[in-house]
CSV table of C-alpha atoms in Angstrom, one decimal:
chain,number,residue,atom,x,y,z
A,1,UNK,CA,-9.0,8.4,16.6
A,2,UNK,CA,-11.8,10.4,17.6
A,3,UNK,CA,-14.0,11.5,14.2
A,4,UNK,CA,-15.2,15.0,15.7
A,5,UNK,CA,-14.4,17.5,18.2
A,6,UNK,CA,-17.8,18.2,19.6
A,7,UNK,CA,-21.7,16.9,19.3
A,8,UNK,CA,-24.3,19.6,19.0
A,9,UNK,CA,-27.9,18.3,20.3
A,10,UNK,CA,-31.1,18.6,18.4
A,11,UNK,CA,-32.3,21.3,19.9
A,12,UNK,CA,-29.4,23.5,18.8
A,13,UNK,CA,-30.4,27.3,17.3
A,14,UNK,CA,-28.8,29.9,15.5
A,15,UNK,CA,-28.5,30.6,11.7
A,16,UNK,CA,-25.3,28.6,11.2
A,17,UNK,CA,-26.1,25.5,12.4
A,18,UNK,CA,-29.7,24.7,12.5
A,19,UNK,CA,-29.9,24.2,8.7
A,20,UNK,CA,-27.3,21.5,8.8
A,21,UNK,CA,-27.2,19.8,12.4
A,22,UNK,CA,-30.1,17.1,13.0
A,23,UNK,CA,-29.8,14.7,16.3
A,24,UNK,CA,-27.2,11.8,15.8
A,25,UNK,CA,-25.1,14.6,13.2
A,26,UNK,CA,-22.1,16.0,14.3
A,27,UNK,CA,-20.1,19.0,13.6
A,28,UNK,CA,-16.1,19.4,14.4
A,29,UNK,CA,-17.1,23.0,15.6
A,30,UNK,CA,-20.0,25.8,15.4
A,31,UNK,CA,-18.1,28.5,13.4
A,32,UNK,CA,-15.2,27.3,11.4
A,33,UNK,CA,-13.3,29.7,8.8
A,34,UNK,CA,-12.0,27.8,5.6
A,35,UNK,CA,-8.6,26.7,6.5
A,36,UNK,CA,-6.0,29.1,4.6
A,37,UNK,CA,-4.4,26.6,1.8
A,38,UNK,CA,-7.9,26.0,0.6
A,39,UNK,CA,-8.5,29.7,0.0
A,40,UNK,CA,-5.2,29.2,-2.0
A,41,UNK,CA,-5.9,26.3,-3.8
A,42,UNK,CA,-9.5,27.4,-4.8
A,43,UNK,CA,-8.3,30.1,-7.1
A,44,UNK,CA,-5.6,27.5,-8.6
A,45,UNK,CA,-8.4,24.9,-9.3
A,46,UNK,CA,-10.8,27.2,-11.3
A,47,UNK,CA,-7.9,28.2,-13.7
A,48,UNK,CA,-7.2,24.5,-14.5
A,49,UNK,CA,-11.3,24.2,-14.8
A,50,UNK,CA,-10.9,27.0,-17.8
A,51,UNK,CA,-8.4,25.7,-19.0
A,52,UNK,CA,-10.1,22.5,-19.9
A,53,UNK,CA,-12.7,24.0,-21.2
A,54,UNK,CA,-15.3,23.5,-18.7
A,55,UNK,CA,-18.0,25.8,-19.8
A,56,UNK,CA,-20.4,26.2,-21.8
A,57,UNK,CA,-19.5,26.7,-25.4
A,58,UNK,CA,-15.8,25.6,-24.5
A,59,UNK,CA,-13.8,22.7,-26.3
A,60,UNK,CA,-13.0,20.5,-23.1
A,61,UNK,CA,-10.0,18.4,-23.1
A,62,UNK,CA,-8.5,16.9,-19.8
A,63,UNK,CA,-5.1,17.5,-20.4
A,64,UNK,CA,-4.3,20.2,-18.2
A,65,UNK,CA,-5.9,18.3,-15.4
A,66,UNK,CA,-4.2,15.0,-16.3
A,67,UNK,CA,-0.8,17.6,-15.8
A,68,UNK,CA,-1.6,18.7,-12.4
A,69,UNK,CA,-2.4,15.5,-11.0
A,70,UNK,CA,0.6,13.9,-12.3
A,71,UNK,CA,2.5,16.9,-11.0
A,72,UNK,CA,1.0,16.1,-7.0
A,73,UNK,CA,2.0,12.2,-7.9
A,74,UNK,CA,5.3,13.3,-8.1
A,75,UNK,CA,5.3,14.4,-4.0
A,76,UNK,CA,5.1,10.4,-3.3
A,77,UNK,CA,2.1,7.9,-2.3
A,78,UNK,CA,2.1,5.9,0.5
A,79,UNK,CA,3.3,2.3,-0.1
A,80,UNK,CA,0.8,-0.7,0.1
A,81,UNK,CA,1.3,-4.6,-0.2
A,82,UNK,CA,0.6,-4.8,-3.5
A,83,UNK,CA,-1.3,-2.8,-6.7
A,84,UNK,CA,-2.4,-4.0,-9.3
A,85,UNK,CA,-4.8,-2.9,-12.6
A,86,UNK,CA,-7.6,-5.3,-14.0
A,87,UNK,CA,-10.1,-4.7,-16.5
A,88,UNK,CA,-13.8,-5.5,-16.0
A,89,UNK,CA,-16.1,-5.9,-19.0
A,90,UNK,CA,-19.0,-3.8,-19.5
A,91,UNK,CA,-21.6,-2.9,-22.2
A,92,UNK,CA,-20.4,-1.0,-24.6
A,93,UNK,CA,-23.9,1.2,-25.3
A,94,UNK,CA,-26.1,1.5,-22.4
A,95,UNK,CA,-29.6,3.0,-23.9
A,96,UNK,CA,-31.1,5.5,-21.6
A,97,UNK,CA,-34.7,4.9,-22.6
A,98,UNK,CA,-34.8,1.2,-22.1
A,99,UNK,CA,-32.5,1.4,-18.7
A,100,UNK,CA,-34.2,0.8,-15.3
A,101,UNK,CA,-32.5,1.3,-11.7
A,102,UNK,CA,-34.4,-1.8,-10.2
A,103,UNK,CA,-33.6,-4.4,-13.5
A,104,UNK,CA,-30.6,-6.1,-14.7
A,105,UNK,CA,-28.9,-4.9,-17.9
A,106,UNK,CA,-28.2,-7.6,-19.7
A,107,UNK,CA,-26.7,-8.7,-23.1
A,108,UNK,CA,-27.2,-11.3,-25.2
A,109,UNK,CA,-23.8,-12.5,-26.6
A,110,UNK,CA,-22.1,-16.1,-27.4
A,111,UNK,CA,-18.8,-14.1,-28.5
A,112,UNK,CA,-16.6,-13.5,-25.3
A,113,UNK,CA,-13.8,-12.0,-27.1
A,114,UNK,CA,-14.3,-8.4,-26.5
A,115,UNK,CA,-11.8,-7.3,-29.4
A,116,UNK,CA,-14.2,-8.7,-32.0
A,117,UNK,CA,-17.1,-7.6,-30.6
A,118,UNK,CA,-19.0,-4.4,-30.3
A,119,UNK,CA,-21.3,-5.1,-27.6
A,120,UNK,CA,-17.7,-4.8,-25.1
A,121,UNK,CA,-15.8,-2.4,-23.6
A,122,UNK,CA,-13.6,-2.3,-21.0
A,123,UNK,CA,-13.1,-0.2,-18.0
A,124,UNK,CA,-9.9,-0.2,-15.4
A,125,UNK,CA,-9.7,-0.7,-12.0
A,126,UNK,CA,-6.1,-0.9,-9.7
A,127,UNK,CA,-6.8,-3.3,-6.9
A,128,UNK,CA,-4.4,-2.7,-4.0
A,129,UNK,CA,-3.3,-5.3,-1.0
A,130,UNK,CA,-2.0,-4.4,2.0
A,131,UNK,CA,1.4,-4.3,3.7
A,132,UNK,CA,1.3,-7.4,5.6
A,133,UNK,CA,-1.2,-10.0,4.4
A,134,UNK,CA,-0.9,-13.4,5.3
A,135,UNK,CA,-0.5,-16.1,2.6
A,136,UNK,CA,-3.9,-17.2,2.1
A,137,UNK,CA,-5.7,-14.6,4.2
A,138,UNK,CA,-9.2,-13.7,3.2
A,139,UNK,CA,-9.9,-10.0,3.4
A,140,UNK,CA,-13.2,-7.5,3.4
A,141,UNK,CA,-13.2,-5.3,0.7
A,142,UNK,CA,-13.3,-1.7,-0.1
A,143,UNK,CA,-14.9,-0.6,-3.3
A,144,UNK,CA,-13.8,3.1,-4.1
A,145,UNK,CA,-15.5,5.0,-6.9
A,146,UNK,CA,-13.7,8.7,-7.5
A,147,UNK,CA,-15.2,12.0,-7.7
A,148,UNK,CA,-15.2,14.8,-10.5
A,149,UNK,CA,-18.7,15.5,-11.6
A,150,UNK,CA,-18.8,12.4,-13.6
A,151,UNK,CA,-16.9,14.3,-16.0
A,152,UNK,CA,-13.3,14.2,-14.8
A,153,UNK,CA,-11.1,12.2,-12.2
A,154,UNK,CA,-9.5,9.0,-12.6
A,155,UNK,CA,-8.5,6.0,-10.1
A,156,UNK,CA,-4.5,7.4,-11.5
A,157,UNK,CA,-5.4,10.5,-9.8
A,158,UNK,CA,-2.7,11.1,-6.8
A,159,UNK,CA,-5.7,12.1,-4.6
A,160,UNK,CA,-7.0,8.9,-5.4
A,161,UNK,CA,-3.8,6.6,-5.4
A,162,UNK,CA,-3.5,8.2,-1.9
A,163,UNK,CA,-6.8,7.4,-0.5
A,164,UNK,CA,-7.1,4.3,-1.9
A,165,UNK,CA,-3.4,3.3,-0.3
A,166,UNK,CA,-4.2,4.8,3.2
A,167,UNK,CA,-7.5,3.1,3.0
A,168,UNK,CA,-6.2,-0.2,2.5
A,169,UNK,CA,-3.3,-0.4,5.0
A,170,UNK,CA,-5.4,1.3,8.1
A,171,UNK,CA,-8.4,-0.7,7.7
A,172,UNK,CA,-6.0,-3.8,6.6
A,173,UNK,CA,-8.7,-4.6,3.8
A,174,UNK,CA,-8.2,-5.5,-0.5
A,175,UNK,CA,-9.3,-1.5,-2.4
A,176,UNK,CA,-10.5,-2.0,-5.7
A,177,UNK,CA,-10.8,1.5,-7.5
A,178,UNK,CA,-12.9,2.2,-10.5
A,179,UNK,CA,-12.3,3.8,-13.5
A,180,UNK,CA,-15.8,4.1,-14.6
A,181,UNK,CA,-16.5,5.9,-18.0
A,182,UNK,CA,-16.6,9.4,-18.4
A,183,UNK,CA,-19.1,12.4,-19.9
A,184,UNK,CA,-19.6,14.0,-22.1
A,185,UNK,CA,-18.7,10.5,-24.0
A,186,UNK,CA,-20.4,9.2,-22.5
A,187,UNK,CA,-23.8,10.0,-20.5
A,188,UNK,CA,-26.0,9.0,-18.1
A,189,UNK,CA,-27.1,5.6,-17.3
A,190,UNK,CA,-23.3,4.5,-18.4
A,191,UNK,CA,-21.4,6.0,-15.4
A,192,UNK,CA,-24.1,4.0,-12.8
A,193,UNK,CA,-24.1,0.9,-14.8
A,194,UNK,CA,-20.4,0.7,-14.8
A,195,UNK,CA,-20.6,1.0,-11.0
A,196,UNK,CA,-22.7,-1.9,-10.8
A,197,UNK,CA,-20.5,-4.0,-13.2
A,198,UNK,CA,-17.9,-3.4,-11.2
A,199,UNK,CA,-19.3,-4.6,-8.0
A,200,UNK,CA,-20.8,-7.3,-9.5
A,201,UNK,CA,-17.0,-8.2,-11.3
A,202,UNK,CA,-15.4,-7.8,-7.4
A,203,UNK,CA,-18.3,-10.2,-6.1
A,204,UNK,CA,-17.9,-13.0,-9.1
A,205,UNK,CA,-14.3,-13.3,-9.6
A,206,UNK,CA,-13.1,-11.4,-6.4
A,207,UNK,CA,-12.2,-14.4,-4.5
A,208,UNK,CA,-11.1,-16.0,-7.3
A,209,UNK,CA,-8.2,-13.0,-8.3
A,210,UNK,CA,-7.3,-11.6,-5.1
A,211,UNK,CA,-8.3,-13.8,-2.1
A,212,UNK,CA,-11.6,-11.4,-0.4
A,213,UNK,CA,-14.0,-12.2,1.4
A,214,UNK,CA,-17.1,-11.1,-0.8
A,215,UNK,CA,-19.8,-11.3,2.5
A,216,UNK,CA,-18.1,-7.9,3.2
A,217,UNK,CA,-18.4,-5.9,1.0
A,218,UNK,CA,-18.4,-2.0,1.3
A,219,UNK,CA,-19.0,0.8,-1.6
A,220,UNK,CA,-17.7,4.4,-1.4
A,221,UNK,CA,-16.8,7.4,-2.8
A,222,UNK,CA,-16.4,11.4,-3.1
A,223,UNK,CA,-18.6,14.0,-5.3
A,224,UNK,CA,-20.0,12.4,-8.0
A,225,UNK,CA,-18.5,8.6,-6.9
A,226,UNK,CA,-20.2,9.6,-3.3
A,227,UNK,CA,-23.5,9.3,-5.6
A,228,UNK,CA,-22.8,6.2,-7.3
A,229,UNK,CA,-21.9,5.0,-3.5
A,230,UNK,CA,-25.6,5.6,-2.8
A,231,UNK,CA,-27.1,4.4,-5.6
A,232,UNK,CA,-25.4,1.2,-5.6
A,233,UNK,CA,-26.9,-0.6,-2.6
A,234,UNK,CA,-30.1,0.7,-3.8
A,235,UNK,CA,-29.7,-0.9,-7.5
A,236,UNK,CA,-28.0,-3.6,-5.6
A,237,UNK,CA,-31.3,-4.5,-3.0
A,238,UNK,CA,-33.4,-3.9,-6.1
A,239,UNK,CA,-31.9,-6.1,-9.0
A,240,UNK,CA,-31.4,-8.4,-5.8
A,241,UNK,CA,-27.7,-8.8,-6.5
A,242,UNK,CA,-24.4,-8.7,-4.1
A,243,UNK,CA,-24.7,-7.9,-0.4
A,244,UNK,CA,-23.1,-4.5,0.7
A,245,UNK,CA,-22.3,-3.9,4.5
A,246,UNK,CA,-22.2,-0.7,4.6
A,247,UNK,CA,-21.7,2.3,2.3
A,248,UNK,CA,-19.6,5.7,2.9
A,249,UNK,CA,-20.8,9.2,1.0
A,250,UNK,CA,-18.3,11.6,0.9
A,251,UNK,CA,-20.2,15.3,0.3
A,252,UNK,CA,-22.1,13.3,-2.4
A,253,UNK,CA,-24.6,15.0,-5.5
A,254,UNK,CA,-28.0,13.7,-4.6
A,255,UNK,CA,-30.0,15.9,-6.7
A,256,UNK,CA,-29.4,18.2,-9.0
A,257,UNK,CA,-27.3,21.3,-7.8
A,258,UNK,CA,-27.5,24.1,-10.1
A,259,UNK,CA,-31.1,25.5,-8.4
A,260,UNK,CA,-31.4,27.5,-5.5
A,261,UNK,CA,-33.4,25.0,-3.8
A,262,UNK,CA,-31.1,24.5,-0.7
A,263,UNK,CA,-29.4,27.2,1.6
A,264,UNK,CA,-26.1,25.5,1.1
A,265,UNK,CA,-26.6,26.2,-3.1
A,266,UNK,CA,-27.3,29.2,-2.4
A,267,UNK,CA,-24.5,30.3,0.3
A,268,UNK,CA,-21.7,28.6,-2.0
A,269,UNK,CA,-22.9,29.2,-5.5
A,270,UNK,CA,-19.6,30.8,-6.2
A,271,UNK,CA,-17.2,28.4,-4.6
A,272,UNK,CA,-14.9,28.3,-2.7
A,273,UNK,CA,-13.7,26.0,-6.2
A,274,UNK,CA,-17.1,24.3,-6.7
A,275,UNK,CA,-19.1,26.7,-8.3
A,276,UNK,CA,-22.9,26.8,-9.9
A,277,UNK,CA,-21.0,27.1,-13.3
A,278,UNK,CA,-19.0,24.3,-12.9
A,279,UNK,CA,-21.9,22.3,-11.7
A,280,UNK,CA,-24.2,22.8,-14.5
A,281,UNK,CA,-21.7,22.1,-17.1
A,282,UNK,CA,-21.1,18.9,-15.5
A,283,UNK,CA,-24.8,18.4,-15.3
A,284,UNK,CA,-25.0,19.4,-18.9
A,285,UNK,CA,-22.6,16.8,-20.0
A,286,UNK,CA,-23.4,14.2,-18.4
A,287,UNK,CA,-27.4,14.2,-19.2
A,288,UNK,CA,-27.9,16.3,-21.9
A,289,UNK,CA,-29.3,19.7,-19.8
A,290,UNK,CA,-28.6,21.1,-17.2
A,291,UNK,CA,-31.7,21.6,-15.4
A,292,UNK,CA,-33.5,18.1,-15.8
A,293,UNK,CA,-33.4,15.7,-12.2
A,294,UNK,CA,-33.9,11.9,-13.5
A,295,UNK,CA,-34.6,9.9,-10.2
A,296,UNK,CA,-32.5,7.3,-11.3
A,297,UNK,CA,-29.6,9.5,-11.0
A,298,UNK,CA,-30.6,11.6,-7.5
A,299,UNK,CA,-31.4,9.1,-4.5
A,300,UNK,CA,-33.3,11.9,-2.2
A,301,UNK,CA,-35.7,12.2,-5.4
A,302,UNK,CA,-36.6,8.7,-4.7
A,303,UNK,CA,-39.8,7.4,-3.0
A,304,UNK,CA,-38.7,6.1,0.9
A,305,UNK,CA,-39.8,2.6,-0.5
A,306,UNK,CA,-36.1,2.6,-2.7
A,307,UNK,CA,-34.3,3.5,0.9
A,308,UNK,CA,-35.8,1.5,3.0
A,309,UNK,CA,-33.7,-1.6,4.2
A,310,UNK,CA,-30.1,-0.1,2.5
A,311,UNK,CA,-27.4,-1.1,4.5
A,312,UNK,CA,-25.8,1.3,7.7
A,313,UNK,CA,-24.5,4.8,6.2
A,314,UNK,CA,-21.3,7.8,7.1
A,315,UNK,CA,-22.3,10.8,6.0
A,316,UNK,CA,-19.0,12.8,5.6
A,317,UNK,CA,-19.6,16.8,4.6
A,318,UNK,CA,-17.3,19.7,4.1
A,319,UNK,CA,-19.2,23.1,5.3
A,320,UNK,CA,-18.3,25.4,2.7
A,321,UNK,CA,-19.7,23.6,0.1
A,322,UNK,CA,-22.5,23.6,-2.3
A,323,UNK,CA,-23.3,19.8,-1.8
A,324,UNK,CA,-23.2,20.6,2.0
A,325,UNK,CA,-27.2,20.4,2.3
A,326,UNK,CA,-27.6,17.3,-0.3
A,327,UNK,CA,-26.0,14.9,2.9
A,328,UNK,CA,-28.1,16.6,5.1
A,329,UNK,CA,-31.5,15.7,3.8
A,330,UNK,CA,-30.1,12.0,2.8
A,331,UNK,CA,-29.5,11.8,6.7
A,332,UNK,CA,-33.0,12.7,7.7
A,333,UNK,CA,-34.4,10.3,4.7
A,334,UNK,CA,-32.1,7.3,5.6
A,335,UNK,CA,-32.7,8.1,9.7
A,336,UNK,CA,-36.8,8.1,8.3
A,337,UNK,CA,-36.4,5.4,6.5
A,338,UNK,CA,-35.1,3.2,10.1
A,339,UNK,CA,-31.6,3.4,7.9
A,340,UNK,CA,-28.8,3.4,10.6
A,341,UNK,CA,-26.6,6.5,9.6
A,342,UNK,CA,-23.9,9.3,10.8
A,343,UNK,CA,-22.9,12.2,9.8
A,344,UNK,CA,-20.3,14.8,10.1
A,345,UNK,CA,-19.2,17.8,8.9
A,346,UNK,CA,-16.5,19.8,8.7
A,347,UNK,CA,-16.4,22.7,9.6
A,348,UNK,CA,-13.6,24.4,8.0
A,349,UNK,CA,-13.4,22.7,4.9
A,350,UNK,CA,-14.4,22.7,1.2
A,351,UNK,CA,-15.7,20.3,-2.0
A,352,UNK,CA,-12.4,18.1,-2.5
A,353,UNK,CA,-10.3,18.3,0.9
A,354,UNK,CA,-10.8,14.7,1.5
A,355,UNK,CA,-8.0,13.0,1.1
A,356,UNK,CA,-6.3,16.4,0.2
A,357,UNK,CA,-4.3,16.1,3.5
A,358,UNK,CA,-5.0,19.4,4.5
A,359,UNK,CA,-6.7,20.8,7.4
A,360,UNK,CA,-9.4,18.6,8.3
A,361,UNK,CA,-8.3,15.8,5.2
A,362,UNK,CA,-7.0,13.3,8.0
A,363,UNK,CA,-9.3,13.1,10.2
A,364,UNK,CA,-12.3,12.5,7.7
A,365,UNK,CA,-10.2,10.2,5.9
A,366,UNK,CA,-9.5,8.1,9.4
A,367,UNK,CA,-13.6,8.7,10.6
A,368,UNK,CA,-14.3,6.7,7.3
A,369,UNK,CA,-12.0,4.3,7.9
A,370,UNK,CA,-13.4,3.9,11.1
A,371,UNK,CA,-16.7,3.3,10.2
A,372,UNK,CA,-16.0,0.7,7.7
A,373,UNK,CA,-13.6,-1.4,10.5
A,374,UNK,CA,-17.0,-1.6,11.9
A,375,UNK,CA,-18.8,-2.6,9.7
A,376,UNK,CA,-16.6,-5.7,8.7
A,377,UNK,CA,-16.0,-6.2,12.1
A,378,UNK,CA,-19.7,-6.6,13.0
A,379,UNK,CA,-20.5,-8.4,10.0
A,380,UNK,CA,-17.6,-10.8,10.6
A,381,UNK,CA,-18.8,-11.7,13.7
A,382,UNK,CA,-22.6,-12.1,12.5
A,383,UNK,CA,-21.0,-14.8,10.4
């Protein structure tokens, strides 16, 4: 399946495209209105934002979320081989002055009971198989970290279940979704350590629990999981721990939003359904203020020394969306950096259609999955 309807070339002018088209990016059209149900759905989505609570001042519960995507669930999933949920052990208090991107977090502990001990918690994570595996077969694997400002979202999200299961059957690879720990319980570094324990838990007892092949290894993710997909294989070449192959950004946060710094923030401030208000309470909860950019948090913050040598990159982007600009710049810093990388953008999409299966949903969802059959592919040759 082809991943986009037309290439423009670097020399391309005019206000709507220039800001966000760079050789070797592509776009699925020059003008593209926002497909219909998302002008819909937009409204929809900010009343369940009020309704938790999501502002500042507000009591936030998740409830009302928690409804609505139980509600979608109900429309059916598509059926995989198998699914099932683990639980990976992490620290349970993660100190944000004594953390470091580029060292190991470790703890010193004889007692591996984590009921009896403080220094444990546990996160989930639903590992899914698909339809017609082999007895015995080895398979790549597909780690998939969900979106939602690292404030909301859950690997039980239907959007989720649904990616994760289309995932796994078209690229014929094991998905293992994390449930990493939420703000404002609980803040920054927690939400990027827990993405790290988790690859490091699929590299150490991945073969062991569900037969993969842990020399390919991909991370990805949407929003605020399309973050933690980028800073993994930079914590991951620093720390000098697993090998990933490749990694897949879906519209990812890569430095903080609520500014006018970029056109895009500036253009969709007020939505459609991602909004500056959203974004800054979500910034707010998750480090403390709003406003503050730690570079531990916000990859194109980073010197080019952090980038360079990261494995190949998709960029995927929705147009009409505040984040639009963020994959943009990571493209030119990756492509500076001698990072091999693509990008696309859709042009008549919004924050959150991927995997929404509307409008464009599809065929972002099969352009991912396309990239990472490459990228086992090739490395399964190099073997």
């Amino acid at each position: 399946m082809r991943a986009v309807d037309t290439s423009f070339p670097s020399d391309q002018t005019g206000p709507s495209t220039k800001s966000r088209i760079v050789d070797g990016s592509f776009c699925t059209k020059e003008k593209g209105d926002v497909h219909l149900p998302f002008k819909v759905f937009s409204p929809v989505g900010r009343v369940f934002f009020r309704l938790s609570g999501m502002k500042e001042g507000k009591q936030f519960h998740r409830t009302p979320l928690k409804k609505a995507m139980a509600l979608q669930k109900k429309l059916g999933l598509p059926s995989v081989g198998s699914q099932t949920r683990h639980y990976i052990r992490v620290p349970a208090e993660i100190p944000r002055e004594s953390w470091r991107l580029d060292t190991p977090f470790e703890i010193s502990s004889n007692d591996d009971d984590i009921e009896n001990n403080t220094k444990w918690e546990e996160i989930s994570a639903f590992v899914y198989e698909p339809k017609g595996r082999e007895t015995g077969e080895k398979l790549p694997v597909l780690i998939w970290y969900h979106g939602g400002g690292f404030c909301i979202g859950s690997m039980e999200d239907a959007i989720y279940e649904w990616i994760s299961r289309v995932l796994c059957n078209q690229i014929h690879c094991v998905v293992v979704s994390v449930d990493y720990r939420l703000a404002p319980e609980y803040q920054h570094p927690v939400q990027v350590e827990d993405a790290y324990w988790a690859l490091k838990w699929v590299y150490e007892r991945g073969e062991e629990l569900f037969g993969i092949d842990v020399s390919r290894i991909v991370v990805a993710g949407d929003s605020a999981g399309g973050s933690l997909a980028a800073l993994i294989p930079i914590m991951t070449k620093l720390r000098k721990g697993p090998k990933i192959c490749h990694h897949v950004l879906v519209y990812p946060c890569l430095v903080n939003p609520c500014d006018d710094a970029y056109e895009s923030q500036v253009t969709y401030k007020n939505g459609p359904l991602l909004t500056r208000k959203v974004m800054r309470w979500m910034m707010a909860s998750c480090l403390g203020e709003a406003h503050i950019e730690p570079k531990d948090l916000f990859p194109l913050l980073l010197e080019d020394e952090f980038i360079c040598g990261l494995p190949p990159a998709t960029i995927i982007n929705a147009e009409h969306d505040p984040l639009r600009d963020h994959g943009l710049e990571y493209f030119k810093k990756l492509q500076r950096c001698g990072v091999q990388v693509r990008r696309t953008v859709y042009s008549k999409s919004i924050h959150g259609f991927f995997g929404s299966q509307i409008g464009e949903s599809d065929e972002a969802v099969m352009d991912a999955a396309a990239s990472i059959i490459s990228a086992f592919h090739y490395h399964n040759k190099e073997k």
